Coordinates of C-alpha atoms and ligand atoms in Angstrom, one line a residue:
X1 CA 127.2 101.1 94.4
X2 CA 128.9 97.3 94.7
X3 CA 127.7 95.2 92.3
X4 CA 126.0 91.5 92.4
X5 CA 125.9 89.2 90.9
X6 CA 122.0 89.1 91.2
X7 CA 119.5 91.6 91.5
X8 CA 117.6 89.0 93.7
X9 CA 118.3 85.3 95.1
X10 CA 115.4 83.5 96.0
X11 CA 116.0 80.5 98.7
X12 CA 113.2 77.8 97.9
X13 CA 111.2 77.2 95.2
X14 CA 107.8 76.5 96.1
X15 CA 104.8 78.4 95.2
X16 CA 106.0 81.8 96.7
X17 CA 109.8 81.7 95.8
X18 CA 108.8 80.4 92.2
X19 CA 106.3 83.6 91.8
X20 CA 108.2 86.1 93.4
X21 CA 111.4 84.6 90.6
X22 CA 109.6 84.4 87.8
X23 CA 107.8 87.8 87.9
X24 CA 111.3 89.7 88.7
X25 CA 112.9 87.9 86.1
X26 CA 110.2 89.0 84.3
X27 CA 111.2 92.5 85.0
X28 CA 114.4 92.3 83.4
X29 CA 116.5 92.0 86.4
X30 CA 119.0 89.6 86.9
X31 CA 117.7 86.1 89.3
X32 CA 119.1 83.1 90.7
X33 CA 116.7 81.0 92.7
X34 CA 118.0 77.6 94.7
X35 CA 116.3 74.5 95.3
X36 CA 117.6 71.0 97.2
X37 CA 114.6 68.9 96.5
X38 CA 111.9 69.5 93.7
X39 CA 111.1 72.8 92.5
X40 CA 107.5 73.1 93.1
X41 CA 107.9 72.7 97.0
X42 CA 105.2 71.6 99.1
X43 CA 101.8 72.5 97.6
X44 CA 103.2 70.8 93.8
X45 CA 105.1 68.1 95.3
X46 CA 103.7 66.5 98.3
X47 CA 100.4 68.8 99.5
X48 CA 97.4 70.4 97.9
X49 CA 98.2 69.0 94.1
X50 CA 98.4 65.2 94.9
X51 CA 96.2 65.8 98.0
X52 CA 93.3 66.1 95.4
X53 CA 94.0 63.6 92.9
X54 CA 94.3 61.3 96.1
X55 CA 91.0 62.8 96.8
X56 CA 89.4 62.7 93.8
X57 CA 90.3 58.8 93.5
X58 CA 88.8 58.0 97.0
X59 CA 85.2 60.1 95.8
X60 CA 85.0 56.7 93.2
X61 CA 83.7 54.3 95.9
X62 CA 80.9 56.3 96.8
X63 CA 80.0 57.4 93.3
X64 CA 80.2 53.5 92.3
X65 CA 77.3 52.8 95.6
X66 CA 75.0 55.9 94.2
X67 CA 75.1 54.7 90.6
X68 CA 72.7 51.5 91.7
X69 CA 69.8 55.0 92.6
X70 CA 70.4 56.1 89.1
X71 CA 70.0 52.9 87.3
X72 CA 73.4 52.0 86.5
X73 CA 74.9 48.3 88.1
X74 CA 78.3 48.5 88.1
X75 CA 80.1 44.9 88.2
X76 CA 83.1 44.4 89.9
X77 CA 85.5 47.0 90.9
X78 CA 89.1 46.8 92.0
X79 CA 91.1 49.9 93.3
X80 CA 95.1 49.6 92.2
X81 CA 97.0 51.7 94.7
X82 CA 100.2 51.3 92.8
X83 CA 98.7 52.5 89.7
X84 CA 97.4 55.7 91.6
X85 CA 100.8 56.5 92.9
X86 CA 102.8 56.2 89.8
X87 CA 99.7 58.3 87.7
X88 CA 100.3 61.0 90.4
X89 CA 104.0 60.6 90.2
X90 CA 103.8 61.4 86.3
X91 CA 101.5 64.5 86.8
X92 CA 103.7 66.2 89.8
X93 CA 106.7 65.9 87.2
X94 CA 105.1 67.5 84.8
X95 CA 104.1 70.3 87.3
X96 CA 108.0 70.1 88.8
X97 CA 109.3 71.0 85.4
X98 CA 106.7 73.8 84.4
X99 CA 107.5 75.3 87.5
X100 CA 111.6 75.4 87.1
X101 CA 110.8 76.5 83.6
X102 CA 108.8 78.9 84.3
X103 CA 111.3 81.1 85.8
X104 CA 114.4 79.7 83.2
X105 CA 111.5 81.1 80.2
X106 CA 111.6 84.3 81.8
X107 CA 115.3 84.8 82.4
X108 CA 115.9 83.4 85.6
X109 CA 118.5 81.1 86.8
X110 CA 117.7 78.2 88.6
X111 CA 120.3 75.9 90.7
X112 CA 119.6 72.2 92.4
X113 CA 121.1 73.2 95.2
X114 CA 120.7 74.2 99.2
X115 CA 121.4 77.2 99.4
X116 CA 122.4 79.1 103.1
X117 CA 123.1 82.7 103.9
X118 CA 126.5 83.9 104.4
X119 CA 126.0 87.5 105.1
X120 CA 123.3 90.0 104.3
X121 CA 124.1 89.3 100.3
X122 CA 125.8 86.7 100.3
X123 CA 124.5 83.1 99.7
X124 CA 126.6 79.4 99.5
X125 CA 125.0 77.2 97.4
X126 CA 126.0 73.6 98.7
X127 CA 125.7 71.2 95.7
X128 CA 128.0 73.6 93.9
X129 CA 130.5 74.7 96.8
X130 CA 130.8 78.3 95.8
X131 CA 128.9 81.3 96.8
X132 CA 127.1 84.1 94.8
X133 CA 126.0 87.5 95.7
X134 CA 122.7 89.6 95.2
X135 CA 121.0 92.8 96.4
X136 CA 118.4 91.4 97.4
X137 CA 117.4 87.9 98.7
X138 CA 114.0 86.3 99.6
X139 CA 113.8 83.3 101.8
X140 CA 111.1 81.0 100.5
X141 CA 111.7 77.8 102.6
X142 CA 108.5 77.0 103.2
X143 CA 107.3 74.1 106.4
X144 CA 107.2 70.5 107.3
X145 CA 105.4 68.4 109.1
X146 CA 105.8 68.9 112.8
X147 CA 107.9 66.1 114.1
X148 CA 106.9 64.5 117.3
X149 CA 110.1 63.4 119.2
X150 CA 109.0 63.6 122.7
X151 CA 106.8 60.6 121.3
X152 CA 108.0 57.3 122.6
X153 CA 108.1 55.1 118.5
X154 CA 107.3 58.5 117.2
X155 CA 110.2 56.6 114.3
X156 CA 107.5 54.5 113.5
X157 CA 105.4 56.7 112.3
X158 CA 104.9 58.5 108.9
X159 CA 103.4 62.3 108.6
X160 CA 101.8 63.4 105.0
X161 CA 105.3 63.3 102.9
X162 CA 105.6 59.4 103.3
X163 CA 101.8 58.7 103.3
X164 CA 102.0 59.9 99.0
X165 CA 104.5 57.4 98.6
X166 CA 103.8 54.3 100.9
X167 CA 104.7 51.1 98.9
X168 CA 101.4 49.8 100.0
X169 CA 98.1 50.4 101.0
X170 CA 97.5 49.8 104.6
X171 CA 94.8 48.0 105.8
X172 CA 94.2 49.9 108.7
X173 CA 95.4 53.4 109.7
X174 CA 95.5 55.5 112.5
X175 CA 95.7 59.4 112.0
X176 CA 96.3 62.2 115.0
X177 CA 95.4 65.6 114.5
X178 CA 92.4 67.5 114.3
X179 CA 93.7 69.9 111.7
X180 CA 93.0 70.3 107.6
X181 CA 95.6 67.5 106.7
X182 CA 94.6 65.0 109.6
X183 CA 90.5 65.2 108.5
X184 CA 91.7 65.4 104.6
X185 CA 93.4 62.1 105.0
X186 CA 91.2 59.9 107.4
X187 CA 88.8 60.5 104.2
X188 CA 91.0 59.6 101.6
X189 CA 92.2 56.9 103.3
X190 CA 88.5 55.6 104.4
X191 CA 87.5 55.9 100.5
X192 CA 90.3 53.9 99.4
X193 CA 89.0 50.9 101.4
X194 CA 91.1 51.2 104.7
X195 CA 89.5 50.8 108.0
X196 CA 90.4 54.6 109.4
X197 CA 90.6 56.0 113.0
X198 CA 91.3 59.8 113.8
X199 CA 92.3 60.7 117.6
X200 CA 92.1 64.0 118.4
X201 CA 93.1 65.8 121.5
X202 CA 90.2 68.2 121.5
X203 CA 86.6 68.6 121.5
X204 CA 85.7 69.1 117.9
X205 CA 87.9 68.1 114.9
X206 CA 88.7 71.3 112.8
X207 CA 89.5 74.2 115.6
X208 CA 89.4 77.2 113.5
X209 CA 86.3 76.6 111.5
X210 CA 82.5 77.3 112.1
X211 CA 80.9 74.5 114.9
X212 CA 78.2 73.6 112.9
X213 CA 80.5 72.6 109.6
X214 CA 82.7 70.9 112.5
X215 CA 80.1 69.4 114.2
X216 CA 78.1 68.4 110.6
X217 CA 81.2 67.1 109.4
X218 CA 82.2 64.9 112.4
X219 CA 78.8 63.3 112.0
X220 CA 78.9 62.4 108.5
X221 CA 82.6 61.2 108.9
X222 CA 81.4 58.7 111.9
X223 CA 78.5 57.6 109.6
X224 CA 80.8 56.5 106.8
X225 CA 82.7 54.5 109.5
X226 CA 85.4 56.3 109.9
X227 CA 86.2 56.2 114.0
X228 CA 86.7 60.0 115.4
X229 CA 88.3 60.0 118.8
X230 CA 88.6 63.2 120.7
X231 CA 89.7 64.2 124.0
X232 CA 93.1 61.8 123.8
X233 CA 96.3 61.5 122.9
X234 CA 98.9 58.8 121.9
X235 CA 101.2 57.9 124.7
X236 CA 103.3 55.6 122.7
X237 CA 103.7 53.4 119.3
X238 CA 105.0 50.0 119.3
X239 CA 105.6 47.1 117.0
X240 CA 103.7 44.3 117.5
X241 CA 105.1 40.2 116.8
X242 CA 103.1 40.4 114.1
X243 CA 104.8 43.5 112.4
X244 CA 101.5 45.7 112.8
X245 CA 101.7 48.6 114.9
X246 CA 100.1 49.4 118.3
X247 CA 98.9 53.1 119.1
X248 CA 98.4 53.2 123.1
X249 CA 96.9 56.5 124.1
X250 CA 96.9 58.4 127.2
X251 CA 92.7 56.9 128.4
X252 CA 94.1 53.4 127.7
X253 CA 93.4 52.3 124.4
X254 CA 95.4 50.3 122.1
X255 CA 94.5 51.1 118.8
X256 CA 96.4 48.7 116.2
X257 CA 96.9 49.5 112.6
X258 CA 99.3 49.2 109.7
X259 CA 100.5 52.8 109.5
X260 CA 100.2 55.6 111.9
X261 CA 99.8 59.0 110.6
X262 CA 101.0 62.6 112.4
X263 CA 99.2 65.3 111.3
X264 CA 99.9 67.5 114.0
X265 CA 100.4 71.0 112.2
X266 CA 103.6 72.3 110.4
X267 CA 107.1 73.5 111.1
X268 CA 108.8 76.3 109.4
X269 CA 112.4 75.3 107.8
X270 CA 115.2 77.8 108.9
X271 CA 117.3 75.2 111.0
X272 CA 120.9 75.8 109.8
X273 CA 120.0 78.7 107.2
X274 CA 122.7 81.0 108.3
X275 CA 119.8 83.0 109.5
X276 CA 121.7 84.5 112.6
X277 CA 125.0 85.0 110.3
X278 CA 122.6 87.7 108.4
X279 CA 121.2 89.3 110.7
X280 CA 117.8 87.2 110.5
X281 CA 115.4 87.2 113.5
X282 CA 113.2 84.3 114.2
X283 CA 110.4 83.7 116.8
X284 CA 109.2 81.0 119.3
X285 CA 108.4 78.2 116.8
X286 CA 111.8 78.7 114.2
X287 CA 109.3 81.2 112.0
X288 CA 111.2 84.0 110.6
X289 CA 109.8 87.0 111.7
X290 CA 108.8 90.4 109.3
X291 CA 107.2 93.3 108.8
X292 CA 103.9 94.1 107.1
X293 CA 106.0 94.0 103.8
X294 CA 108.0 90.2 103.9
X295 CA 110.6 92.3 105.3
X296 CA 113.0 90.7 107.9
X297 CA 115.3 92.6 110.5
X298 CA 118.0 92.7 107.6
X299 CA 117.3 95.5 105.1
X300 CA 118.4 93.4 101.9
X301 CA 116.6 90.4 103.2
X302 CA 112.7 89.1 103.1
X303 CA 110.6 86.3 103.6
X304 CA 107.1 84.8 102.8
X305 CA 105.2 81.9 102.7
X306 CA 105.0 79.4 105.6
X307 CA 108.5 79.9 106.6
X308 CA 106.8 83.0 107.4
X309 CA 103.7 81.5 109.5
X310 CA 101.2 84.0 108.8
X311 CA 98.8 82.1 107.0
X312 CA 99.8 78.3 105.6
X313 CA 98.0 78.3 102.3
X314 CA 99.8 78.2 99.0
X315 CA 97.6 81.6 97.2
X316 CA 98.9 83.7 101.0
X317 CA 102.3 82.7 99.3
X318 CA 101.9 83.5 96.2
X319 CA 99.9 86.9 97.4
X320 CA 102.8 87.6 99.6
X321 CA 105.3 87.4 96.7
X322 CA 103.7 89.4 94.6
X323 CA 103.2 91.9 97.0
X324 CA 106.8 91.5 97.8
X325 CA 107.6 91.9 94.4
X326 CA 105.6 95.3 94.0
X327 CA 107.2 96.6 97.5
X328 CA 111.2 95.4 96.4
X329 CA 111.2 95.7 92.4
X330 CA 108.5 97.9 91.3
X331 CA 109.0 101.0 94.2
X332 CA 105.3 100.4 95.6
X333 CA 105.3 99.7 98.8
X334 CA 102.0 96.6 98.8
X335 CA 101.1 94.8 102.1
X336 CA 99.8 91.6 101.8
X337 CA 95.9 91.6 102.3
X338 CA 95.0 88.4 104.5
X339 CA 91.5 89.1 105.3
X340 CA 88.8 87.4 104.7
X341 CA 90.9 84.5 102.6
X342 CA 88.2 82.0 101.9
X343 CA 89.6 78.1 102.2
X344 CA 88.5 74.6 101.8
X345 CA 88.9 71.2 103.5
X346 CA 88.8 68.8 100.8
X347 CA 87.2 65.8 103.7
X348 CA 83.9 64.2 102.3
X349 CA 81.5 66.1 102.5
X350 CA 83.7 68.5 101.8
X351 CA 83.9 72.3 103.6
X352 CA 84.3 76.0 101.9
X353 CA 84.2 78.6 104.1
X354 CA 85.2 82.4 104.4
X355 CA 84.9 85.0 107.0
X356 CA 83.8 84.8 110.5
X357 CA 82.3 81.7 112.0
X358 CA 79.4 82.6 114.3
X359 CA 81.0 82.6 117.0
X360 CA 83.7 84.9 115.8
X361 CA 81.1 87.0 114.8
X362 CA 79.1 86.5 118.0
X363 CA 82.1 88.0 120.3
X364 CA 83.8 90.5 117.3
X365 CA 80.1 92.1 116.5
X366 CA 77.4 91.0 119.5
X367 CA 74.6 91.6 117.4
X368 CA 74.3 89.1 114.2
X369 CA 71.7 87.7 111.9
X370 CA 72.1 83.6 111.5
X371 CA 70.9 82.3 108.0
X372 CA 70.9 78.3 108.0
X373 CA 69.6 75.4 105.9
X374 CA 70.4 71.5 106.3
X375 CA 68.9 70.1 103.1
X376 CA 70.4 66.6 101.5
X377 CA 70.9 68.0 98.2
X378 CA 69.4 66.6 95.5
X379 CA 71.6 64.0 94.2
X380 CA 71.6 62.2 97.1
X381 CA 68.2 61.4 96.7
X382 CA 68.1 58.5 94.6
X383 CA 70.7 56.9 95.7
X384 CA 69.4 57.3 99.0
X385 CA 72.2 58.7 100.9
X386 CA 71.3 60.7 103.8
X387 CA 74.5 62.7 104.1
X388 CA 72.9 66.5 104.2
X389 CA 74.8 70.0 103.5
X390 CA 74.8 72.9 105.7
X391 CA 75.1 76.4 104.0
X392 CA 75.1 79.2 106.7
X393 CA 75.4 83.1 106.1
X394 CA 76.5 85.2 108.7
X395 CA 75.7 88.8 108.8
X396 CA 76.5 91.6 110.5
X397 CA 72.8 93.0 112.3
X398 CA 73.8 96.3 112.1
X399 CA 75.4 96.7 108.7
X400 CA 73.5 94.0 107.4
X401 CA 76.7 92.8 105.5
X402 CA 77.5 89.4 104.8
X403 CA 80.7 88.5 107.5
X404 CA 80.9 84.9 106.8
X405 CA 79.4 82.4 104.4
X406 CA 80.1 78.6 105.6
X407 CA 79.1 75.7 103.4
X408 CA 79.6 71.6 104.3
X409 CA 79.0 69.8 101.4
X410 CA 79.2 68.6 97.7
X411 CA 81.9 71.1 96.0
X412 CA 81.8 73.5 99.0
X413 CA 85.3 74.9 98.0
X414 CA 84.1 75.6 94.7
X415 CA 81.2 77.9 95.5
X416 CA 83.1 79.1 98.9
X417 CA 85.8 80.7 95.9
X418 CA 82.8 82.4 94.7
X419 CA 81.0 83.5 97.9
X420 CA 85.0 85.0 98.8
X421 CA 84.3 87.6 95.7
X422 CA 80.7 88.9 98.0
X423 CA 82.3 88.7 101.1
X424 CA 85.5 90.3 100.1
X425 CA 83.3 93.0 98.4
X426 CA 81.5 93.5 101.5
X427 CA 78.1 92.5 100.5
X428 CA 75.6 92.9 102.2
X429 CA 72.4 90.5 102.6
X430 CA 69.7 92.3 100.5
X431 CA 72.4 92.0 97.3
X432 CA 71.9 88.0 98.0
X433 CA 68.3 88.6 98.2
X434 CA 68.1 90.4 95.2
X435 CA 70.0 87.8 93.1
X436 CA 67.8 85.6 91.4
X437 CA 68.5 81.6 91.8
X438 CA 69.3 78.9 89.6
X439 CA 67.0 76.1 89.8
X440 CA 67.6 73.1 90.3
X441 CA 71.3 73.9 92.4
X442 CA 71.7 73.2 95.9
X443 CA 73.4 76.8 95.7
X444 CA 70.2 78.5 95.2
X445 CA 69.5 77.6 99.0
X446 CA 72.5 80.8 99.5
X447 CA 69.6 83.6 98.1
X448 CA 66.7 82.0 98.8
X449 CA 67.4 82.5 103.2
X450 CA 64.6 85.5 103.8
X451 CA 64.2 84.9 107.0
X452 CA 67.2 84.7 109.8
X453 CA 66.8 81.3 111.4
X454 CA 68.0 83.0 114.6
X455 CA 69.2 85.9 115.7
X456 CA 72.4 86.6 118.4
X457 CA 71.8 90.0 120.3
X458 CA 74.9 91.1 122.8
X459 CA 76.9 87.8 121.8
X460 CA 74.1 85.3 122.9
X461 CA 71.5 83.6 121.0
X462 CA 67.9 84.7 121.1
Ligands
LIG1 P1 96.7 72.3 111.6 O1 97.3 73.4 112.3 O2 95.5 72.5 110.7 O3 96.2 71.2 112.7 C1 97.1 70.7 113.6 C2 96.4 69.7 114.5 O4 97.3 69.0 115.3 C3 95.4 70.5 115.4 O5 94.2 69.7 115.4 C4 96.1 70.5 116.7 O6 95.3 70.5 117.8 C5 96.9 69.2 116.6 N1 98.1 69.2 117.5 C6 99.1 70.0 117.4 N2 100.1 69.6 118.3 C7 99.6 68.5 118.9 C8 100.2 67.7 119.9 N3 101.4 67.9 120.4 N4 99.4 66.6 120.3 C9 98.2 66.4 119.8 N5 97.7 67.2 118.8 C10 98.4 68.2 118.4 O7 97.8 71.6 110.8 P2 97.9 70.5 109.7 O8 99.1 69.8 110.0 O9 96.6 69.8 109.5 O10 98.1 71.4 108.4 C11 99.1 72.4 108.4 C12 98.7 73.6 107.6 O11 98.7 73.3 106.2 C13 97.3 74.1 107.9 O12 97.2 75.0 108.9 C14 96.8 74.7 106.6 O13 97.0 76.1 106.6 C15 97.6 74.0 105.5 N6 96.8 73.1 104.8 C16 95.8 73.6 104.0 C17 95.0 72.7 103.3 C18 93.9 73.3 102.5 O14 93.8 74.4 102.2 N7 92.9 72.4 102.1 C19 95.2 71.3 103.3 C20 96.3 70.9 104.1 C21 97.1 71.8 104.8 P3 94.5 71.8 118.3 O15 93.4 72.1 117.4 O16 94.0 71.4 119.7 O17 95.6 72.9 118.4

């Protein structure tokens, strides 16, 4: 048998490369893992992490108008963008360095360096002009932002990296997309003070998720001011005299801000890779293509995580690379189990959700029971905001199991986590009734719906 000089190179270290290193280093096997920017990759550095601090610091303007409902007066308040940025900038480097440690504490070694594939075990690691060899080697690359080029002043524009780092904050933005990172920005950005517009070129922000939290959301995005425009497109972006910038769209407006944003979904990174060199396969949109086990058309050579494009969420990653682990270093072949991942939009209100939407569930299943309440929870009360939540159970008529749980509102992420577990474990609707609530929550409302509020026989309503 030749030998290598690792058991395993990992290519990337973001949340899947990191994991899958560690955990084989872990095993006693020799690791090398490569990195050109900051270990971490996109979730630490410049995604979900400083996403939600950004989040969490736009949630204080609201907070500051409620406390007047509770009694408090709050005197003058001042937000300090530059102070944000650099707080941030200290946390993600604490993160960075856990996460290269991480894998150095269990016996891996990790290199600053782009690396590219040479052959099927070979792999050139630029910064250091050499190359090293390994049995084994997982490409963990991970995405970026799509780029927009057939965009006239598409140079002009910045997408989420450069929005986490802008030297100031704008006074006005414009945003386009309809997706998680478009609607999670136009909300951060509209807390922090700046006068926000999304364009989108659909119907309904948020394609993939249930119409009611799209709908429910769109409306209390428009009644915080922020300006949601669908059906249209930018056409170009110019520079005005006055330095701002000027986004014309295809049905003739000319929308003018200080920065505009692309948010229009993610690329996978496996340009100049030596992909083809190794024997790697990759389809229509760069993604590199595998098996039901990470596993690309070369035998010593897998992939996960969003250079992958299964599912773009950092735990899909990090469940890939375990499983990849289990199926390369442990002899048990594991499949990655993408079903029924519950996720969150972290907009304001915010949305958790898992399972099928209605109408998933309405074309998959024909016959389905429709649980629904729109309350304004109790905290909004007093202050007398009249922003409401949505919580929505969707169940299977037949089985009477639980297929989707959908929730628009005050920490919706953190109870859709929980409602995952019951939906995951294929609960059905009488175990919801059976559980006793917790009074006063707004979460009670999820086993307190006896009734269906409508019912969908052959995939139409009642
Ligand atoms: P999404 O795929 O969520 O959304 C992309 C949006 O861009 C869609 O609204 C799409 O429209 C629109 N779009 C695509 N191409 C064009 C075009 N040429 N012109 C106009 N509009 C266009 O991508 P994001 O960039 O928002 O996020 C990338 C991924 O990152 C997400 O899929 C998600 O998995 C992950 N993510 C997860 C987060 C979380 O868990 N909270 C947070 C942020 C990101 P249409 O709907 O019509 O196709």
């Amino acid at each position: 048998m030749p030998s290598y000089d690792y058991d395993l190179f990992v290519i990337g270290g973001g949340s899947g490369g990191v994991r899958a290193a560690r955990v084989v280093s872990g095993l006693g096997r020799r690791v090398g893992i490569a990195e050109e920017y900051r270990y971490g990759g996109t979730c630490v550095i410049r995604g979900c992490v400083p996403k939600k601090l950004l989040v969490y610091a736009s949630q204080f303007s609201e907070a500051f108008e409620d406390a007047a409902g509770y009694g408090w007066s709050v005197g003058g308040t001042a937000f300090d963008w530059k102070a944000l940025i650099a707080n941030k900038d200290r946390e993600i480097a604490r993160l960075e360095s856990i996460y290269r440690g991480g894998v150095e504490k269990a016996g891996g070694e990790t290199f600053a360096s782009r690396a590219e594939l040479i052959d099927a075990h070979t792999v050139r690691l630029v910064a250091e002009g050499r190359t090293v060899t390994a049995d084994k080697i997982l490409i963990a690359t991970g995405g970026r932002p799509s780029p927009h080029e057939a965009l006239p002043g598409h140079e002009l524009t910045i997408t989420s990296n450069e929005a986490f780092q802008l030297e100031k904050l704008p006074e006005a933005i414009v945003i386009a997309g309809g997706g998680y990172i478009a609607v999670e920005f136009a909300n951060i950005f509209h807390g922090l003070g700046v006068r926000t517009t999304l364009i989108y070129r659909g119907a309904e922000i948020l394609g993939r998720f249930d119409m009611d939290l799209r709908r429910g959301l769109h409306e209390a995005m428009a009644a915080k001011g922020i300006e949601i425009i669908c059906h249209d497109v930018f056409s170009r972006i110019e520079k005005g005299e006055d330095g701002r910038l000027v986004a014309h769209t295809s049905k003739g407006r000319a929308l003018v801000a200080d920065q505009v944003m692309l948010a229009l979904g993610r690329t996978p990174n496996t340009e100049n890779l030596g992909l083809e060199r190794a024997g790697v396969k990759v389809g229509p949109v760069g993604e590199i293509l595998v098996d039901d086990y990470s596993r690309t058309s070369a035998d010593t050579i897998y992939a996960l995580g969003d250079v992958t494009n299964r599912m773009q969420l950092t735990p899909a990653a990090i469940h890939e690379a375990m499983c990849f682990v289990d199926t390369a270093f442990r002899d048990r072949p594991t499949k990655p189990d993408l079903e029924d991942v519950a996720t969150a939009v972290f907009s304001q209100p915010e949305i958790g959700t898992v399972g099928l939407s209605e109408d998933q569930a309405a074309t998959q299943l024909g016959d389905v029971d429709i649980y629904r309440a729109a309350f304004r929870p109790m905290r909004n009360i007093l202050p007398d905001r009249q922003e409401r939540m949505i919580m929505k159970l969707v169940v299977d008529a037949r089985s009477n199991r639980v297929v989707g749980a959908h929730i628009l509102g005050p920490d919706a992420g953190e109870l859709a986590q929980l409602l995952g577990v019951a939906v995951k474990g294929r609960l059905t609707k009488d175990v919801f009734d059976r559980t006793m609530a917790i009074h006063p929550t707004a979460a009670e409302e999820l086993v307190t719906m006896y009734q269906p509020s409508y019912r969908i026989r052959g995939g139409r309503r009642d």
